[in-house]
Backbone as ProteinMPNN parsed JSONL, in Angstrom:
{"seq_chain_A": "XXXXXXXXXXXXXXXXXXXXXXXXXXXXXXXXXXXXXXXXXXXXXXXXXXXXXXXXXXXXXXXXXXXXXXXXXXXXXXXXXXXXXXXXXXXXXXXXXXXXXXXXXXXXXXXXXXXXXXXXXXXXXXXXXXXXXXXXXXXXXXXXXXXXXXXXXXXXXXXXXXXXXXXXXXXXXXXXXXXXXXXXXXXXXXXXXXXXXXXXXXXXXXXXXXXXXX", "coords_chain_A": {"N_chain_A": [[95.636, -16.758, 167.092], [97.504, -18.679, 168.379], [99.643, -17.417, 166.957], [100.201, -14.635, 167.97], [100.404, -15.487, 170.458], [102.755, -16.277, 170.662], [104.868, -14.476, 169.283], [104.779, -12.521, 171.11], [105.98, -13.93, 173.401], [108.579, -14.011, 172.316], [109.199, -11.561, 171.472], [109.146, -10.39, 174.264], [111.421, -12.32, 175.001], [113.041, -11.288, 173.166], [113.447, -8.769, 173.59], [114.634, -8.393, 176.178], [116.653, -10.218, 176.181], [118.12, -9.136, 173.985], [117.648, -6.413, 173.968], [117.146, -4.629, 171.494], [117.083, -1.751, 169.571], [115.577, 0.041, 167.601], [114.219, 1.968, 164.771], [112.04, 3.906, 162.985], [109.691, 2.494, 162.858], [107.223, 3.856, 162.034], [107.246, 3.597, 158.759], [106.085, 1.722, 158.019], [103.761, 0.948, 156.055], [100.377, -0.332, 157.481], [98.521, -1.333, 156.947], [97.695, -3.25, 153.582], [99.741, -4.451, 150.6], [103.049, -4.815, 150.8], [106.53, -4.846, 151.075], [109.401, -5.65, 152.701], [112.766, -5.085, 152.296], [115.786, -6.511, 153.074], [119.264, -6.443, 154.663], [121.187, -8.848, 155.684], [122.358, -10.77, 157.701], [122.521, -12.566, 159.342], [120.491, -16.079, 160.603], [118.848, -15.125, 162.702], [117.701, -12.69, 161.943], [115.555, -13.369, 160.279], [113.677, -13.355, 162.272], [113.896, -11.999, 164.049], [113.056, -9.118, 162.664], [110.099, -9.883, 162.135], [109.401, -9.404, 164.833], [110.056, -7.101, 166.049], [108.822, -5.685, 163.82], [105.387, -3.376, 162.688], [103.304, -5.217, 161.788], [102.215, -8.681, 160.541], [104.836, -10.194, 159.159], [106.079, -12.129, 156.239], [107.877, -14.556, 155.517], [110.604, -16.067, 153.731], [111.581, -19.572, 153.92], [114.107, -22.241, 154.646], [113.439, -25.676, 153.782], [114.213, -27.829, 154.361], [113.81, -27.266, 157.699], [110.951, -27.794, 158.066], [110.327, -30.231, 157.343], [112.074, -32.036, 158.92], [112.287, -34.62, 161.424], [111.711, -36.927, 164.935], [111.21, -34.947, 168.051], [112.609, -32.486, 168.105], [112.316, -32.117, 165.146], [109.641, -32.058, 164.889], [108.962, -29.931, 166.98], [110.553, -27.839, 165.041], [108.894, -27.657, 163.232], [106.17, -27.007, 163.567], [106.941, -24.714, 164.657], [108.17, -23.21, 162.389], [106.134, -22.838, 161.139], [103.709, -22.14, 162.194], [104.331, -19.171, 162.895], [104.651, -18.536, 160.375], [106.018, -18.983, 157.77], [107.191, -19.744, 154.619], [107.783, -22.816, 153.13], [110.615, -23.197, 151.175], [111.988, -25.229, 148.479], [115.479, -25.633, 148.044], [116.98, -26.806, 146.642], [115.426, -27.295, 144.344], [115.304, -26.325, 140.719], [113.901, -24.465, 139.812], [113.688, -22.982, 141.927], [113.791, -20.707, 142.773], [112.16, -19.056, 141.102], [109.395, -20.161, 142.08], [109.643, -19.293, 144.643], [109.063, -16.381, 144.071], [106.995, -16.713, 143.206], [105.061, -17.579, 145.099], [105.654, -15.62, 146.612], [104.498, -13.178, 145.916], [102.444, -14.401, 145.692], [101.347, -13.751, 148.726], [101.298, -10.885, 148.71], [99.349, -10.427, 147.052], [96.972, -10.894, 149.005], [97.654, -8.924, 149.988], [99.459, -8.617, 152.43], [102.508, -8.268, 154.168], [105.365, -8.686, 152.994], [108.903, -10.394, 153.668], [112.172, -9.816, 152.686], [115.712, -11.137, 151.262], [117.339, -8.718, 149.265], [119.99, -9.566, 148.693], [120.185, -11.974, 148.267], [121.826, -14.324, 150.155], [122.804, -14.781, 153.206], [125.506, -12.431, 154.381], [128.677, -13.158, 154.43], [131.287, -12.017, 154.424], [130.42, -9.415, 155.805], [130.027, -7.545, 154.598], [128.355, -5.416, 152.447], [126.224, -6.739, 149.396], [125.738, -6.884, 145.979], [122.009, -6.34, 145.05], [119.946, -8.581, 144.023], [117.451, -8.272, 141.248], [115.047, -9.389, 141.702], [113.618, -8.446, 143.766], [112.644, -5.892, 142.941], [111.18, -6.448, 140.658], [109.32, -7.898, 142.187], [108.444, -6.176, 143.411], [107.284, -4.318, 141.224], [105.451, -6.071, 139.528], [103.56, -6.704, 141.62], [102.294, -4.624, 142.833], [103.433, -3.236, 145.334], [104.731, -1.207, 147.709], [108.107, -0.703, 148.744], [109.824, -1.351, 151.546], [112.852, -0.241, 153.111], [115.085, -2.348, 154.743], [117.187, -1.986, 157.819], [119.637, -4.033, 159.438], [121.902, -4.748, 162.384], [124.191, -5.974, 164.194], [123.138, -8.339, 164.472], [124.863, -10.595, 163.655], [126.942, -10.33, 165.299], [125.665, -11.767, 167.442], [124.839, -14.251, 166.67], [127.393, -15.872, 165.249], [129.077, -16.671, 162.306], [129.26, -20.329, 161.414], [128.899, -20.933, 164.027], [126.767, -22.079, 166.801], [125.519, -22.055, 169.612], [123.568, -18.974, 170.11], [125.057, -15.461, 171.383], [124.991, -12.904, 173.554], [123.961, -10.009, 172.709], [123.723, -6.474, 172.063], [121.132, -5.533, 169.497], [120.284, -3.973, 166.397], [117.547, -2.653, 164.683], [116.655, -0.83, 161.93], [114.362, 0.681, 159.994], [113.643, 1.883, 156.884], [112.493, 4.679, 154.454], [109.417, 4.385, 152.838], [109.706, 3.07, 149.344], [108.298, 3.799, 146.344], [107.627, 2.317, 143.994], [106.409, 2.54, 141.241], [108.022, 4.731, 140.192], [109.952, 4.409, 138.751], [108.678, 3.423, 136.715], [109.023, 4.884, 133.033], [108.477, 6.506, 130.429], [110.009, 5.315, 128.13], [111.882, 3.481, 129.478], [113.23, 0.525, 129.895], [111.577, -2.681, 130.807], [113.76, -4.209, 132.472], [115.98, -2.449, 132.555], [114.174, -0.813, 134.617], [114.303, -2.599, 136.457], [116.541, -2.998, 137.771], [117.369, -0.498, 138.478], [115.797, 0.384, 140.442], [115.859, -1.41, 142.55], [118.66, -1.008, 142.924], [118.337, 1.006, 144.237], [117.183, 0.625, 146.534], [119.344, -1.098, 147.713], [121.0, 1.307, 148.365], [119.833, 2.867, 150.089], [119.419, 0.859, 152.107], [122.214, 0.675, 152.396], [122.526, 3.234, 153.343], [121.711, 2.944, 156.03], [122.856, 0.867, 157.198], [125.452, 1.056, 157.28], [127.248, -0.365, 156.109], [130.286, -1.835, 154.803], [130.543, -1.756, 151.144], [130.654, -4.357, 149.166], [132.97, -5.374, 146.695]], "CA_chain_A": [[95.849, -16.658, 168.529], [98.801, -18.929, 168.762], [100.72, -16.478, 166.664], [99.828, -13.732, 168.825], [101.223, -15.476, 171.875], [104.187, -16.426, 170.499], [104.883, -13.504, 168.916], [104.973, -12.218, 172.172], [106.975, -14.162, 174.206], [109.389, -14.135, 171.253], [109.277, -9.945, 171.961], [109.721, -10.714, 175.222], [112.99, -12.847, 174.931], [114.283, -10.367, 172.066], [113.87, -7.126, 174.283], [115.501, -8.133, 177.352], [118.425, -10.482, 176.085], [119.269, -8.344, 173.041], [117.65, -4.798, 173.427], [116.953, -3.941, 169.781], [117.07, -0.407, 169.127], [114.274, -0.225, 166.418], [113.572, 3.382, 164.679], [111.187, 4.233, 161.36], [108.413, 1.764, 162.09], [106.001, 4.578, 161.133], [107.527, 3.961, 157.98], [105.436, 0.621, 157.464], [102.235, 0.587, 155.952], [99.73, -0.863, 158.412], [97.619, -1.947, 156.116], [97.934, -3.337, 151.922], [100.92, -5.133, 149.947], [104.488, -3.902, 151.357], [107.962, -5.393, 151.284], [110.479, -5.422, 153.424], [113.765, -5.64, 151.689], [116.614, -6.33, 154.321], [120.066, -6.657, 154.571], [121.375, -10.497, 155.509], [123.833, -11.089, 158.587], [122.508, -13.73, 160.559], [120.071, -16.888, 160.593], [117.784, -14.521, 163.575], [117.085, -11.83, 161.016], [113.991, -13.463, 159.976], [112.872, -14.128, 163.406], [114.148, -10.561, 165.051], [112.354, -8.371, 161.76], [108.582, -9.974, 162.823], [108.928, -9.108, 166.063], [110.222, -5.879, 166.212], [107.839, -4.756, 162.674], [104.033, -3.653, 163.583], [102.406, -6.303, 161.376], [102.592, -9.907, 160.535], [105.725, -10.484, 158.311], [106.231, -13.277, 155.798], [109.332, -14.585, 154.455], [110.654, -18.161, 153.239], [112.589, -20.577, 154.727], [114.37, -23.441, 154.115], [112.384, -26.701, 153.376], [114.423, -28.683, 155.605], [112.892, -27.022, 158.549], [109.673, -27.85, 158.039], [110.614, -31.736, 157.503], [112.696, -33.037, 160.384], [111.854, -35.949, 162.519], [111.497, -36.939, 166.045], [110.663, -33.936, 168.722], [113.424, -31.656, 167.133], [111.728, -31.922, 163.756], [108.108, -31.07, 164.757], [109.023, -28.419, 167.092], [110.584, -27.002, 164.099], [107.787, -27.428, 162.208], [105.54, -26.21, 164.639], [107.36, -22.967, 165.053], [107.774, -22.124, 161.074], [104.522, -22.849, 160.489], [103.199, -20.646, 162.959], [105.615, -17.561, 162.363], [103.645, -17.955, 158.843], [107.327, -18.694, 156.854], [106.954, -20.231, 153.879], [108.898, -23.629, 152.853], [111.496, -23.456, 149.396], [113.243, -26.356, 148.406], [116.688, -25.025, 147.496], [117.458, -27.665, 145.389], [114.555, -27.599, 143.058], [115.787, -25.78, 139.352], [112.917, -23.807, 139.592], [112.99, -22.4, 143.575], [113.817, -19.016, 142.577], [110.604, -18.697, 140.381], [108.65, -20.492, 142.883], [109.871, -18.433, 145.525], [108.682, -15.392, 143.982], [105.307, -16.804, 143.085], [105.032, -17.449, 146.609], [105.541, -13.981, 147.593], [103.493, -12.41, 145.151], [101.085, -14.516, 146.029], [101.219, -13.097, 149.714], [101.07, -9.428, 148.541], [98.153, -10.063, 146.594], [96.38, -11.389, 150.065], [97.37, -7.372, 151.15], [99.948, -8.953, 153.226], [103.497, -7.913, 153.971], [106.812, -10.16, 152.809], [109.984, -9.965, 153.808], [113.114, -10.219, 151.46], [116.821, -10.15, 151.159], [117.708, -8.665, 148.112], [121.483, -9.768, 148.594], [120.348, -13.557, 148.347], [121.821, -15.197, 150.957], [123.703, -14.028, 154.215], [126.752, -11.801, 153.96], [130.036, -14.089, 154.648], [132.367, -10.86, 154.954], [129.959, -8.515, 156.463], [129.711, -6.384, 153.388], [126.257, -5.533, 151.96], [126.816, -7.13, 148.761], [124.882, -5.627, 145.408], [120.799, -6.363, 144.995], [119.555, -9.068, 142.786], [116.601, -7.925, 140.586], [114.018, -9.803, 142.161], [112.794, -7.412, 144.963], [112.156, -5.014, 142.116], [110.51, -7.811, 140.341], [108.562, -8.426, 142.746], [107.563, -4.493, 143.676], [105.92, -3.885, 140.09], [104.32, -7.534, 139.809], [102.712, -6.766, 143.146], [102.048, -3.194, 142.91], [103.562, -2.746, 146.469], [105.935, -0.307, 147.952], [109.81, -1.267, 149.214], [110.24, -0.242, 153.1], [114.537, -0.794, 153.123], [115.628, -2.182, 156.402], [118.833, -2.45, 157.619], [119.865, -5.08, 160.969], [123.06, -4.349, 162.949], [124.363, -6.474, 165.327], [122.643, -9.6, 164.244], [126.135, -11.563, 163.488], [127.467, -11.292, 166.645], [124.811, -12.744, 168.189], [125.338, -16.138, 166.082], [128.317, -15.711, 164.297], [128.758, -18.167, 161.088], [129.451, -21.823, 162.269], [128.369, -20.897, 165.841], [125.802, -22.9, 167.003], [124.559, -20.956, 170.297], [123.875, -17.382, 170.051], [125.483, -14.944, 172.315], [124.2, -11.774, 174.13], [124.924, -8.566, 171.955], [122.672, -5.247, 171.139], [120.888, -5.625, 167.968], [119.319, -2.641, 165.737], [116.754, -2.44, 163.289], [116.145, 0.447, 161.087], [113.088, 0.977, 158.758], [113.459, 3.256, 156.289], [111.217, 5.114, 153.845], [109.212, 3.244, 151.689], [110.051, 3.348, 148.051], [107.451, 3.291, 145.698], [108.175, 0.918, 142.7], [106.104, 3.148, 139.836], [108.658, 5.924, 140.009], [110.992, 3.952, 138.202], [108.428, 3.347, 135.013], [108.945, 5.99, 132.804], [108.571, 6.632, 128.989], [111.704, 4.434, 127.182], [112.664, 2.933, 130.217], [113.166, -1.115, 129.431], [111.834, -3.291, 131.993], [114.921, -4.764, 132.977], [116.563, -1.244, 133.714], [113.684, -0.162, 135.612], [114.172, -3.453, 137.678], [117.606, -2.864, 138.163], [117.307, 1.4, 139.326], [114.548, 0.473, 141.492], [116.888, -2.629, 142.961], [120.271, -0.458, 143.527], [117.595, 2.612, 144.84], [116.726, 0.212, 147.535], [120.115, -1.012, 148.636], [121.536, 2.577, 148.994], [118.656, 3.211, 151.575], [119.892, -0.051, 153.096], [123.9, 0.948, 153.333], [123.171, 4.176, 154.725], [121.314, 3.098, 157.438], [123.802, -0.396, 158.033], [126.885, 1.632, 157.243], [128.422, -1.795, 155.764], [131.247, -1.341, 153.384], [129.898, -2.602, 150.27], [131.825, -5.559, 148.323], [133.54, -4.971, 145.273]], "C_chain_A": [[97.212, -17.218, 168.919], [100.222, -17.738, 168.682], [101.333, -15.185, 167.692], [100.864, -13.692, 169.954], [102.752, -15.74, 171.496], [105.335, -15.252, 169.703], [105.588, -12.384, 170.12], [105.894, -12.41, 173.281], [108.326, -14.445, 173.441], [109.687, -12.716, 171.385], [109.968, -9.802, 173.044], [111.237, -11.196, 175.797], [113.841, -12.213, 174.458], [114.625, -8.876, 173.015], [114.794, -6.712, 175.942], [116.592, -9.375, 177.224], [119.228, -9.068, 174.719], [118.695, -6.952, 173.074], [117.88, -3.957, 172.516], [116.067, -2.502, 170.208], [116.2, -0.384, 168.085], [114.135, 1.324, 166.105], [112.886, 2.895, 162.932], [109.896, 2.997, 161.636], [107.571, 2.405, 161.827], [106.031, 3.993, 159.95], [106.799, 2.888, 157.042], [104.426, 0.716, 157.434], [101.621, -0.351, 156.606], [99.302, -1.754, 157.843], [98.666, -2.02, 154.433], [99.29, -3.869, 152.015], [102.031, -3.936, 150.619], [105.67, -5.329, 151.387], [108.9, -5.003, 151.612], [111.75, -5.782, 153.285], [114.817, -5.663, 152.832], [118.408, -6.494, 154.129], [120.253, -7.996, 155.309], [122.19, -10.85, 156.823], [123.716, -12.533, 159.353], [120.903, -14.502, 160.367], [118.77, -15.987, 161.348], [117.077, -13.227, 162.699], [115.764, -12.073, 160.789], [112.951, -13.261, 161.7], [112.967, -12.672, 164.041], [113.307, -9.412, 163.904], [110.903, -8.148, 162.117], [108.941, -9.207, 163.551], [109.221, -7.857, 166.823], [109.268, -4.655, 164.647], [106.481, -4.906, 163.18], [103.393, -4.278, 162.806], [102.931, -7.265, 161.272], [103.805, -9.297, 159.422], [105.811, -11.451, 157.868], [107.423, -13.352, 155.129], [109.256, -16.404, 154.761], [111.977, -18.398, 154.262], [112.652, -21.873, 154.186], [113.545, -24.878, 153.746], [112.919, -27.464, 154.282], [113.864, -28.513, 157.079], [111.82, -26.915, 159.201], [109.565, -29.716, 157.797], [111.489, -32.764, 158.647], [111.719, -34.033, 161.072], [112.37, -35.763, 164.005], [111.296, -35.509, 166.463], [111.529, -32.891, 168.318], [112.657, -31.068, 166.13], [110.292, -31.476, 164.065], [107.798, -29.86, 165.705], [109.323, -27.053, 165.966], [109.712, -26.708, 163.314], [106.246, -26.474, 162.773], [105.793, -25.097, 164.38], [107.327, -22.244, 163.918], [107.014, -21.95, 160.753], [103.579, -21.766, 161.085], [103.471, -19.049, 162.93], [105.154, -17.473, 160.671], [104.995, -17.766, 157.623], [106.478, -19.856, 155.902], [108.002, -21.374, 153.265], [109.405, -23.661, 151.398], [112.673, -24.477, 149.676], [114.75, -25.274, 147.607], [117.679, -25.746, 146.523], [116.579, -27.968, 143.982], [115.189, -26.147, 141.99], [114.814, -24.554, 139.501], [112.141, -23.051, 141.31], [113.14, -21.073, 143.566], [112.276, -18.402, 142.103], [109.771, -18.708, 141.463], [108.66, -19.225, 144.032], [109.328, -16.916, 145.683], [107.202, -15.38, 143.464], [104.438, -16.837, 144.72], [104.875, -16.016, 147.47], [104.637, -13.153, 147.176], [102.208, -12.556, 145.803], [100.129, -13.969, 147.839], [100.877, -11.422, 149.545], [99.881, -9.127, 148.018], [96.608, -10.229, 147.669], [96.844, -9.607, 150.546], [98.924, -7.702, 152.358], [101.748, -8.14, 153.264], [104.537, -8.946, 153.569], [108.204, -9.697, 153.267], [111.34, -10.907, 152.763], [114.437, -10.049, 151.678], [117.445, -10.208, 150.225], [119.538, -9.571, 147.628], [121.539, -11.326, 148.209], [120.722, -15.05, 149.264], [122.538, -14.423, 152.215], [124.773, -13.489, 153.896], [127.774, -12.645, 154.729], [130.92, -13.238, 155.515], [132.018, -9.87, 155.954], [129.102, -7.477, 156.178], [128.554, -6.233, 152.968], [126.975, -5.578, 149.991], [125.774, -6.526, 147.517], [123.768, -6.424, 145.206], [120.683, -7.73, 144.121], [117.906, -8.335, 142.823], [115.522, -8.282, 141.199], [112.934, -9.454, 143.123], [112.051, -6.54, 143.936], [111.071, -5.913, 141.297], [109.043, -7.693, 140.594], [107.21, -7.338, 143.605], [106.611, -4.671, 142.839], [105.368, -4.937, 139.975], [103.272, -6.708, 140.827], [102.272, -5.47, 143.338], [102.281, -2.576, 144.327], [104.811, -2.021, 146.712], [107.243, -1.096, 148.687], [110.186, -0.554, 150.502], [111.757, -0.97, 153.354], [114.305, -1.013, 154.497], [116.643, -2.706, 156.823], [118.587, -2.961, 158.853], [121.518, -4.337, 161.283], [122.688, -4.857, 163.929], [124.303, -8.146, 165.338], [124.21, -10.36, 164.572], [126.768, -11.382, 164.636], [126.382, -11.304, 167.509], [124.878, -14.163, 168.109], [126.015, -15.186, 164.536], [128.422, -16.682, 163.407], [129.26, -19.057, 161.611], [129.499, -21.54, 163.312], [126.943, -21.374, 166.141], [125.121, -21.903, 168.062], [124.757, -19.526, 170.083], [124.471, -16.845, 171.411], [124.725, -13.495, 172.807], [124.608, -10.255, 173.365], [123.242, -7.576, 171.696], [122.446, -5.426, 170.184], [120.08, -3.947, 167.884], [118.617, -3.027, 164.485], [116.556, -1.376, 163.051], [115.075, 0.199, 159.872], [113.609, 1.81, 158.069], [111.893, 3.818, 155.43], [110.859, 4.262, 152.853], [109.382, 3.831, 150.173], [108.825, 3.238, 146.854], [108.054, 2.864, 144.215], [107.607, 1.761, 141.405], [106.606, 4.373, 139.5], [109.157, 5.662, 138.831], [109.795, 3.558, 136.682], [108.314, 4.871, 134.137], [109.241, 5.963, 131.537], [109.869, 6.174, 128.303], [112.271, 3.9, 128.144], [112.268, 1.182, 130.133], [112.746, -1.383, 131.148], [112.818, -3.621, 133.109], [116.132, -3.609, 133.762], [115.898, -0.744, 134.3], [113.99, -1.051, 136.822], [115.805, -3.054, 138.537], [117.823, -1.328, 138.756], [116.554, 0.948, 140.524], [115.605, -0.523, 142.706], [117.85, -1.559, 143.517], [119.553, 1.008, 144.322], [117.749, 2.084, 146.701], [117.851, 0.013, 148.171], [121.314, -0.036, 148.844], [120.848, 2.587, 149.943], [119.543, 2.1, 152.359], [121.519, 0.027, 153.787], [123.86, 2.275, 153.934], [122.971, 4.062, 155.651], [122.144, 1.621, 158.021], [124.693, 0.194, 158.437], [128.524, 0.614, 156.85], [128.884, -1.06, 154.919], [130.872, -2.691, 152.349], [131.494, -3.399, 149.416], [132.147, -4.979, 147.326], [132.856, -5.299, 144.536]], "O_chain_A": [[98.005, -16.568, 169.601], [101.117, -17.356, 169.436], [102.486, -14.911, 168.025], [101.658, -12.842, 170.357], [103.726, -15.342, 172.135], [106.554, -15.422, 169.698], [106.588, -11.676, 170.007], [106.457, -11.542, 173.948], [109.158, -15.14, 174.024], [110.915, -12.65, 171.426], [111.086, -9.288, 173.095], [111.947, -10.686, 176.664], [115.025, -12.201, 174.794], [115.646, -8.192, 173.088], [115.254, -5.725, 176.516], [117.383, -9.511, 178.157], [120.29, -8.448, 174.652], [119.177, -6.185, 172.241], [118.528, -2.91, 172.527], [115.017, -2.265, 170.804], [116.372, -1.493, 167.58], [113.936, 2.042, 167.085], [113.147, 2.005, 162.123], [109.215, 2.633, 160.677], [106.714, 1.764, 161.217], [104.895, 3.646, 159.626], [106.779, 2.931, 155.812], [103.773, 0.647, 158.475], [102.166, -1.448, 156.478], [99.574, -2.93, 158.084], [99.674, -1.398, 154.1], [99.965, -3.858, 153.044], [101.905, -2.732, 150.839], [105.468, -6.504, 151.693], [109.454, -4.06, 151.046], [112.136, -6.72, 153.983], [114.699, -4.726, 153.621], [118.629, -6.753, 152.947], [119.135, -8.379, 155.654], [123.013, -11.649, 156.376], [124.576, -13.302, 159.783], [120.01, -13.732, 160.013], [117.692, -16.035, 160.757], [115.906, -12.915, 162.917], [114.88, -11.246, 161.01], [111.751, -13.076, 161.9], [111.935, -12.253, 164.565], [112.761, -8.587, 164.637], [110.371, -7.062, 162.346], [108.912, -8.051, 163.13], [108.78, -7.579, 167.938], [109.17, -3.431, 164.552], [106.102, -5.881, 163.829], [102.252, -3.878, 163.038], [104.084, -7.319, 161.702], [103.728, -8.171, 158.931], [105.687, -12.314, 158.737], [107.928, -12.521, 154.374], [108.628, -17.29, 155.341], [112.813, -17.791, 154.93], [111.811, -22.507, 153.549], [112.626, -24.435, 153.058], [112.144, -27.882, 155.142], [113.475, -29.521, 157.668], [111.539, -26.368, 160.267], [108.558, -30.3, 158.197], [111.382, -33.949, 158.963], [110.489, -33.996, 161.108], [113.141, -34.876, 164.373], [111.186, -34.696, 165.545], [110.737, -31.979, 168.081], [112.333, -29.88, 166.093], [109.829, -30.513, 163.452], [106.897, -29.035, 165.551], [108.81, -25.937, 165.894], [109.656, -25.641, 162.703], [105.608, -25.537, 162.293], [104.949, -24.366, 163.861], [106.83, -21.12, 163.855], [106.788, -20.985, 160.023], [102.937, -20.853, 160.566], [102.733, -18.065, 162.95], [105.322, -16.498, 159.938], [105.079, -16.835, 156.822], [105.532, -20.573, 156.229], [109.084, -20.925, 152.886], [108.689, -24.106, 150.501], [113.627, -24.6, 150.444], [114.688, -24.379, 146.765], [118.696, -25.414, 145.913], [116.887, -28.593, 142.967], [115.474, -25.077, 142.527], [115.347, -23.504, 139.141], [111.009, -22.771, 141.705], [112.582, -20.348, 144.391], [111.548, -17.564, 142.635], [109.34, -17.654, 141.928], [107.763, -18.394, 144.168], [109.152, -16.303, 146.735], [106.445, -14.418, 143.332], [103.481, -16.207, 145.17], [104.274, -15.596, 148.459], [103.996, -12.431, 147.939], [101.351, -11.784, 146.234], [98.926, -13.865, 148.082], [100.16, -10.867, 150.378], [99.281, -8.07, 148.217], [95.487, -9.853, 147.328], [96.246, -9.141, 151.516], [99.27, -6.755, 153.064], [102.077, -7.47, 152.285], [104.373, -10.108, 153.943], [108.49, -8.504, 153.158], [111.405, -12.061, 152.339], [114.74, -8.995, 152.235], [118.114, -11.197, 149.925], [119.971, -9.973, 146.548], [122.584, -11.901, 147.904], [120.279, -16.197, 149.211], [122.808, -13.247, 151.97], [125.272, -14.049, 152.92], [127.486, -12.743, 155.922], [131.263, -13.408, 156.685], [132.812, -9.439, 156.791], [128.193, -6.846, 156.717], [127.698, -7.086, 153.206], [127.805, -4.831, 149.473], [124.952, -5.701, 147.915], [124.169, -7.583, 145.103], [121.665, -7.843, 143.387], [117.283, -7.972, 143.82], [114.77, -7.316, 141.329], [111.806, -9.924, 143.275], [110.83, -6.454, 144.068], [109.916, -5.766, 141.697], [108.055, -7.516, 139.883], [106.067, -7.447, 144.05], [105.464, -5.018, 143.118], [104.285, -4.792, 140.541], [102.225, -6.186, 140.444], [101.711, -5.376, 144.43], [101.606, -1.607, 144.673], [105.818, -2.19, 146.025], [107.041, -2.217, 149.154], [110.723, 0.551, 150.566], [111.818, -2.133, 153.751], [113.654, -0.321, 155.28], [117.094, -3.761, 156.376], [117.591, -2.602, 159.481], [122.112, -3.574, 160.522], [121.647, -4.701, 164.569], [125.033, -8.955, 165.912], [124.558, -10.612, 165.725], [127.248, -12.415, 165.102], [126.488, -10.552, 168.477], [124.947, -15.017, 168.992], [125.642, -14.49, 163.592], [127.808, -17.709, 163.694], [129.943, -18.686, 162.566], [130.501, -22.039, 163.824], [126.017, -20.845, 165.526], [124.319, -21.054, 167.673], [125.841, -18.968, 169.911], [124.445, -17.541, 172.426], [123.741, -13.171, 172.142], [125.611, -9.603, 173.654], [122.128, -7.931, 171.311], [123.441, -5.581, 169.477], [119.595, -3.169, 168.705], [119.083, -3.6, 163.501], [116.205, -0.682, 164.006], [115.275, -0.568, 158.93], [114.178, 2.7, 158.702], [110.718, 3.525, 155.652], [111.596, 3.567, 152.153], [109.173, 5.022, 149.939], [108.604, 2.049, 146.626], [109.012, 3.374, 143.634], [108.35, 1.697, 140.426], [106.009, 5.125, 138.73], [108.969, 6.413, 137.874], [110.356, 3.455, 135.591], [107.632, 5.814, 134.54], [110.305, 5.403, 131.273], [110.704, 7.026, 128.002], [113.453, 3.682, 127.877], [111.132, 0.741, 130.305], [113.139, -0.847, 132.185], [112.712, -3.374, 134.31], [116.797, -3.682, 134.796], [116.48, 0.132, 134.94], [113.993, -0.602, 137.968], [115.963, -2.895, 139.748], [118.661, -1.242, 139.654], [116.94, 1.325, 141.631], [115.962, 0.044, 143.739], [117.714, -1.291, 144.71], [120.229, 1.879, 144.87], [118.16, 2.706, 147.68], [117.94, 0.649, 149.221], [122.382, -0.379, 149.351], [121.439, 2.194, 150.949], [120.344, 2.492, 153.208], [121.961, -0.286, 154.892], [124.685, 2.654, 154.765], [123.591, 4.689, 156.509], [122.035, 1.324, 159.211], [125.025, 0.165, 159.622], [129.741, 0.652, 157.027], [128.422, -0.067, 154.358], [130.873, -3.91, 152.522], [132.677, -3.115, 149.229], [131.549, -3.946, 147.024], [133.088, -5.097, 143.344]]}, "name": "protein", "num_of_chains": 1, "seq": "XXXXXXXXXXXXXXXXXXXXXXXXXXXXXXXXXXXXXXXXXXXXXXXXXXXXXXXXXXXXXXXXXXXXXXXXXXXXXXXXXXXXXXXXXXXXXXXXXXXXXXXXXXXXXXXXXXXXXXXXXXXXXXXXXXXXXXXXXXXXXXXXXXXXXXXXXXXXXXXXXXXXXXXXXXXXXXXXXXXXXXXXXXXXXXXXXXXXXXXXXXXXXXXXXXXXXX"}
């Protein structure tokens, strides 16, 4: 119920300061395991994806955000906890693994996750190339790959900008990918992870239109 409402007035705030353009959510399974691989621009990504996709969404978040002190710190905690993010230390040797046990373990609950293959935010702008781990995390999980590209995000909160500013955002869905295309008689794990991986962020630069990094 909380989620619900906040969810809501979180809709609310997103559709009449930033008027996200949104197309393809057909394209998300309602129901069962799905992942939402994304492209990276901005800190609101996680927060603008929920609330413009038609089911819950899960994705990770920092660990510090879920530990703060005084009224700061347990609003924050409050709010990730509710939004259903999941906390990774980013300093533990072993948060990558974790991270993806974590997600799995959401897909196997039927649930959706959200991901960005690129690893961390884009610096330049550029959509930078996949790591393996979305793919990974497809065949593990036996769920399909719905690409989705953001536009706009970064100027809203540009990097070291503290308040956001007022700008149009877009989301795009695309089609979902299914992950058991890519097994196929002599094909090594490791290059199916990697086809399935660079499948996904083509879908994602045609519909950003970033110029990809070198």
């Amino acid at each position: 119920m909380t989620y619900r409402v906040l969810r809501l007035v979180l809709s609310l705030l997103a559709f009449v300061l930033l008027r996200p353009q949104v197309t393809g959510r057909n394209n998300v399974p309602r129901n069962g395991a799905v992942i939402l691989a994304s492209n990276h621009l901005s800190f609101i990504d996680s927060i603008l994806i929920p609330i413009v996709a038609p089911r819950h969404v899960t994705f990770l978040a920092k660990a510090e955000y879920f530990t703060g002190r005084g009224l700061k710190g347990r609003l924050s905690r409050w709010f990730f906890t509710t939004v259903g993010m999941i906390p990774v230390q980013r300093d533990d040797p072993r948060a990558g693994q974790r991270s993806l046990e974590d997600a799995l373990e959401v897909l196997r609950r039927g649930g959706a996750f959200g991901i960005y293959p690129e690893g961390t935010r884009s610096r330049d702008g550029k959509l930078h190339q996949g790591r393996t781990g979305v793919a990974w995390l497809a065949l593990a999980g036996h769920a399909p790959v719905v690409p989705v590209a953001v536009r706009g995000t970064d100027k809203v909160q540009p990097i070291g900008k503290r308040l956001p500013r007022l700008h149009r955002v877009e989301v795009h869905f695309g089609k979902p990918i299914d992950p058991q295309r890519q097994i196929t008689a002599g094909t090594k794990p490791a290059q199916a992870r990697r086809e399935l991986t660079d499948e996904v962020m083509a879908s994602i630069h045609r519909m950003s239109g970033q110029e990809l990094a070198a």
